[in-house]
Coordinates of C-alpha atoms in Angstrom, one line a residue:
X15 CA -17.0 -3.1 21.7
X16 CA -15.8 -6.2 23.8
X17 CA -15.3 -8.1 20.6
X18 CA -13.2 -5.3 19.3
X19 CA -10.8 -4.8 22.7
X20 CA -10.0 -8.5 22.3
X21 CA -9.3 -8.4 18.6
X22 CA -7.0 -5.5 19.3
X23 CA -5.5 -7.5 22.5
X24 CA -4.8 -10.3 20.4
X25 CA -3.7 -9.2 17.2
X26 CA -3.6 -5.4 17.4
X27 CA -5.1 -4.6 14.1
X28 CA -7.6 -2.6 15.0
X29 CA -7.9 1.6 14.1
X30 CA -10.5 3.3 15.6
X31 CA -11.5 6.8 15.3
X32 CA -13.9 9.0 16.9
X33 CA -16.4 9.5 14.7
X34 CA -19.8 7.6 13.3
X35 CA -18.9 4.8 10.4
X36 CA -21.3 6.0 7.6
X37 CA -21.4 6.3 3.9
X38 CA -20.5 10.1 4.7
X39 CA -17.8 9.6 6.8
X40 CA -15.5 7.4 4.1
X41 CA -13.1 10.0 2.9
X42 CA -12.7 11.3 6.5
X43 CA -11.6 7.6 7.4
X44 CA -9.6 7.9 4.5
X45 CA -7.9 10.7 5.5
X46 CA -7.3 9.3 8.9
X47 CA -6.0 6.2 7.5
X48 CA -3.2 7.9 5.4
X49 CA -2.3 9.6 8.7
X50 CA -1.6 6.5 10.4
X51 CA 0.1 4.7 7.6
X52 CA 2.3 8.1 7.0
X53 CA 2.9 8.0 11.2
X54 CA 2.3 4.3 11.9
X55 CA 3.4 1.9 8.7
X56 CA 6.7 2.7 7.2
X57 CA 7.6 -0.5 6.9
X58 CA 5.7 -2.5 4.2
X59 CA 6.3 -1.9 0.8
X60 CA 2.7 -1.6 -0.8
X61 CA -0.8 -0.8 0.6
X62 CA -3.4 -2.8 -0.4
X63 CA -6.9 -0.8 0.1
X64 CA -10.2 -2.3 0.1
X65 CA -14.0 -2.6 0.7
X66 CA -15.4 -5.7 2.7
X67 CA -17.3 -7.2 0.0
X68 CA -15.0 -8.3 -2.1
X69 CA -12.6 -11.1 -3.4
X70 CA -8.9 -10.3 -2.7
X71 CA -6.1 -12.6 -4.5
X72 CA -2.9 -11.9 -2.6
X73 CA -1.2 -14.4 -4.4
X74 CA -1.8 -12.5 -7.8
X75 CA -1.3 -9.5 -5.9
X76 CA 2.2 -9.8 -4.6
X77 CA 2.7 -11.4 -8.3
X78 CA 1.1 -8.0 -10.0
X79 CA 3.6 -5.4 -7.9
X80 CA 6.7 -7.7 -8.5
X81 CA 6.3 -8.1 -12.4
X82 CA 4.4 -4.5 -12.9
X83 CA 8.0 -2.3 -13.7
X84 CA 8.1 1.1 -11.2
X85 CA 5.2 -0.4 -8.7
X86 CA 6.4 1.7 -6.5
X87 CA 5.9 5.1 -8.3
X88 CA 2.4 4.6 -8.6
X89 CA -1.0 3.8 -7.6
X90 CA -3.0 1.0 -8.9
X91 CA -6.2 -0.2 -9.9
X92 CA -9.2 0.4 -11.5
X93 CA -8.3 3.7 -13.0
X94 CA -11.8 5.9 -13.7
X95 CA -11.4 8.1 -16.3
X96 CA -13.9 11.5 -17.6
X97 CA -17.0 10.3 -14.6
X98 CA -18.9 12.3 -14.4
X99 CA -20.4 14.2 -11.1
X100 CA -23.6 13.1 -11.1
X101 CA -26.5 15.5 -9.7
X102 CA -29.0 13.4 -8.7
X103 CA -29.2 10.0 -6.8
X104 CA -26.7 8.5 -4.4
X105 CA -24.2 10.0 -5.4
X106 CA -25.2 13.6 -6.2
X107 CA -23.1 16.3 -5.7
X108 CA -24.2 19.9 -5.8
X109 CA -22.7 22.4 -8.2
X110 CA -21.7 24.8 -5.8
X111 CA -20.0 22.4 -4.1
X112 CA -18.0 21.0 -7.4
X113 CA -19.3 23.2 -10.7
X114 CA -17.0 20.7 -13.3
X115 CA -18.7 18.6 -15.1
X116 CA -16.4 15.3 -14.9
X117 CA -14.0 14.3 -12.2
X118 CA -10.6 14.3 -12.6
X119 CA -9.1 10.4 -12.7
X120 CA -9.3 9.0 -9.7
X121 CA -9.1 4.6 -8.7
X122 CA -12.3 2.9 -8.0
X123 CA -12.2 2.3 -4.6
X124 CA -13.2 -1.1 -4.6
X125 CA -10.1 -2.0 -4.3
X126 CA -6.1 -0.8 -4.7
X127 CA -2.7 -0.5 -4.0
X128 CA -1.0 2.2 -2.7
X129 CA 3.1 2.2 -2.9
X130 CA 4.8 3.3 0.7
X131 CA 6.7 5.8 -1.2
X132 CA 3.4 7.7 -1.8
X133 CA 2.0 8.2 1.4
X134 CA 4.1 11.0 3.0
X135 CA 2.7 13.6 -0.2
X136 CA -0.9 12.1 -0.4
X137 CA -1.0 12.9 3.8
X138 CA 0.1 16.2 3.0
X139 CA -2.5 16.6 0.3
X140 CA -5.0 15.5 2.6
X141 CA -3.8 17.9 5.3
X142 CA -4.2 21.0 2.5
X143 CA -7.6 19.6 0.7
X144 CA -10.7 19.8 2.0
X145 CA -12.6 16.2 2.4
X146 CA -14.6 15.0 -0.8
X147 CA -18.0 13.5 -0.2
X148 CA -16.8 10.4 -2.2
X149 CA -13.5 9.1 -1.0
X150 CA -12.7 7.3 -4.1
X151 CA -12.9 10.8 -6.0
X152 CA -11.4 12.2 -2.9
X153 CA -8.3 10.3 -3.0
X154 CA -8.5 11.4 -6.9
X155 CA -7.9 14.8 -6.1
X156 CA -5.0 13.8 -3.3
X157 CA -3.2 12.2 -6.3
X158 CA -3.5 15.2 -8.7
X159 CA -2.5 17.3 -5.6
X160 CA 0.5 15.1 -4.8
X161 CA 1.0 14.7 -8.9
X162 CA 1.1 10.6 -8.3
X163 CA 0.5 8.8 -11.7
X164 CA -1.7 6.0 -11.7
X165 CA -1.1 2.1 -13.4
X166 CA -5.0 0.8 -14.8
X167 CA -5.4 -3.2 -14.6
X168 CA -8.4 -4.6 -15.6
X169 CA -8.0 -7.9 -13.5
X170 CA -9.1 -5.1 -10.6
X171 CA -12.8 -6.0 -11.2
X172 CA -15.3 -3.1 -10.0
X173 CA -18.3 -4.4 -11.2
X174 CA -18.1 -8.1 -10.2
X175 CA -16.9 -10.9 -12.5
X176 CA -19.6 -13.3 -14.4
X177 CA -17.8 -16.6 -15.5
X178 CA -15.8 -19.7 -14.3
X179 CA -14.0 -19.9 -11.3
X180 CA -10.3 -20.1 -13.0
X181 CA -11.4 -16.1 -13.8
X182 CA -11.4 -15.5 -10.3
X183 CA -7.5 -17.2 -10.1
X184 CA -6.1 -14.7 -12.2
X185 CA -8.1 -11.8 -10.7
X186 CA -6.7 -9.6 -8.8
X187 CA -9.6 -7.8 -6.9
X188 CA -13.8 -8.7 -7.9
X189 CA -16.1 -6.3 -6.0
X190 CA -19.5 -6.6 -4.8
X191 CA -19.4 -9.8 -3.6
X192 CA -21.7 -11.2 -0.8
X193 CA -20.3 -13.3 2.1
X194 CA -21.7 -16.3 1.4
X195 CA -20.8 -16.1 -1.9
X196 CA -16.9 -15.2 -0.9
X197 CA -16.5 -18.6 0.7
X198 CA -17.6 -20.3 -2.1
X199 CA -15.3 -19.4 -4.7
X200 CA -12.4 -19.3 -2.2
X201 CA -12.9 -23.0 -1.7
X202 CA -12.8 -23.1 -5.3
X203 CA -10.0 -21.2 -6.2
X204 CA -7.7 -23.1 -3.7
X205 CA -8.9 -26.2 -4.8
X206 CA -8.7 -25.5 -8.7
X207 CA -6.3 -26.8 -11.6
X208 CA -6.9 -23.6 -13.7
X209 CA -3.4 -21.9 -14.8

């Protein structure tokens, strides 16, 4: 906790809420965080949302949302389409919890952008739904709830990218990445010719 009261000194970036960080817990963070950006953050533009194992080009990013026509009507990313609720595994969810078959489209929440101009209805959403076990679906149903369209890009990599490092230039997002590996093709990315 020492190292996080000095973080927050220094740079004030840090949001902390009282409750345990768990696999559990994710769509009740993400609630939380769309109450602080809705209270807190009206001042950027775009929100860029993301787990901490994974390679993030903002150069390609701030290139994506300035060439990608009404950016700021929608969300972006990954866009998941017909998955299904799985009832068994990691990831299982109970029927009498959610009895459909398939979830309605939702981003992979690897990694995505949110526009400013749609935080104020998906905090309201958030306020009138129920928490999801699975924030990715969870912020699925906050869009549907809100009626915020959503903008697929495959250059928002969910399952990792397998090739060169110029690949990783014109990605926009590649999750499931380890640390050490992270470092690596940063050094390479800044370093590289590729176009």
């Amino acid at each position: 906790m020492n190292l996080v009261a000095e973080e927050d000194k220094n740079f004030k970036d840090i949001l902390l809420w009282d409750f345990q960080e768990s696999h559990a817990n994710l769509s009740l963070k993400e609630r939380c965080f769309l109450e602080w950006l809705n209270h807190q953050c009206k001042e950027v533009e775009f929100i860029f949302k993301g787990d901490d194992d994974e390679f993030v080009n903002p150069e390609a990013l701030v290139r994506y949302v300035m060439e990608t026509a009404n950016a700021s009507h929608d969300l972006h990313g990954n866009l998941q389409r017909d998955a299904l609720a799985f009832r068994g595994g990691k990831y299982k969810i109970t029927e009498t919890l959610y009895p459909f078959r398939t979830y309605p489209d939702f981003l992979s929440g690897g990694g995505f952008i949110m526009p400013r101009e749609s935080i104020p209805a998906l905090y309201l959403a958030s306020k009138q739904l129920p928490v999801f076990p699975f924030d990715d679906v969870y912020l699925g149903f906050l869009g549907l709830a809100a009626n915020i369209t959503y903008h697929h890009d495959d250059r928002f990599y969910v399952f990792g990218l397998i090739g060169s490092f110029c690949q990783y230039k014109n990605a926009l997002v590649v999750h499931g990445i380890p640390p050490e590996r992270l470092i690596e093709i940063w050094g390479h990315v800044q370093e590289s010719q590729c176009q």
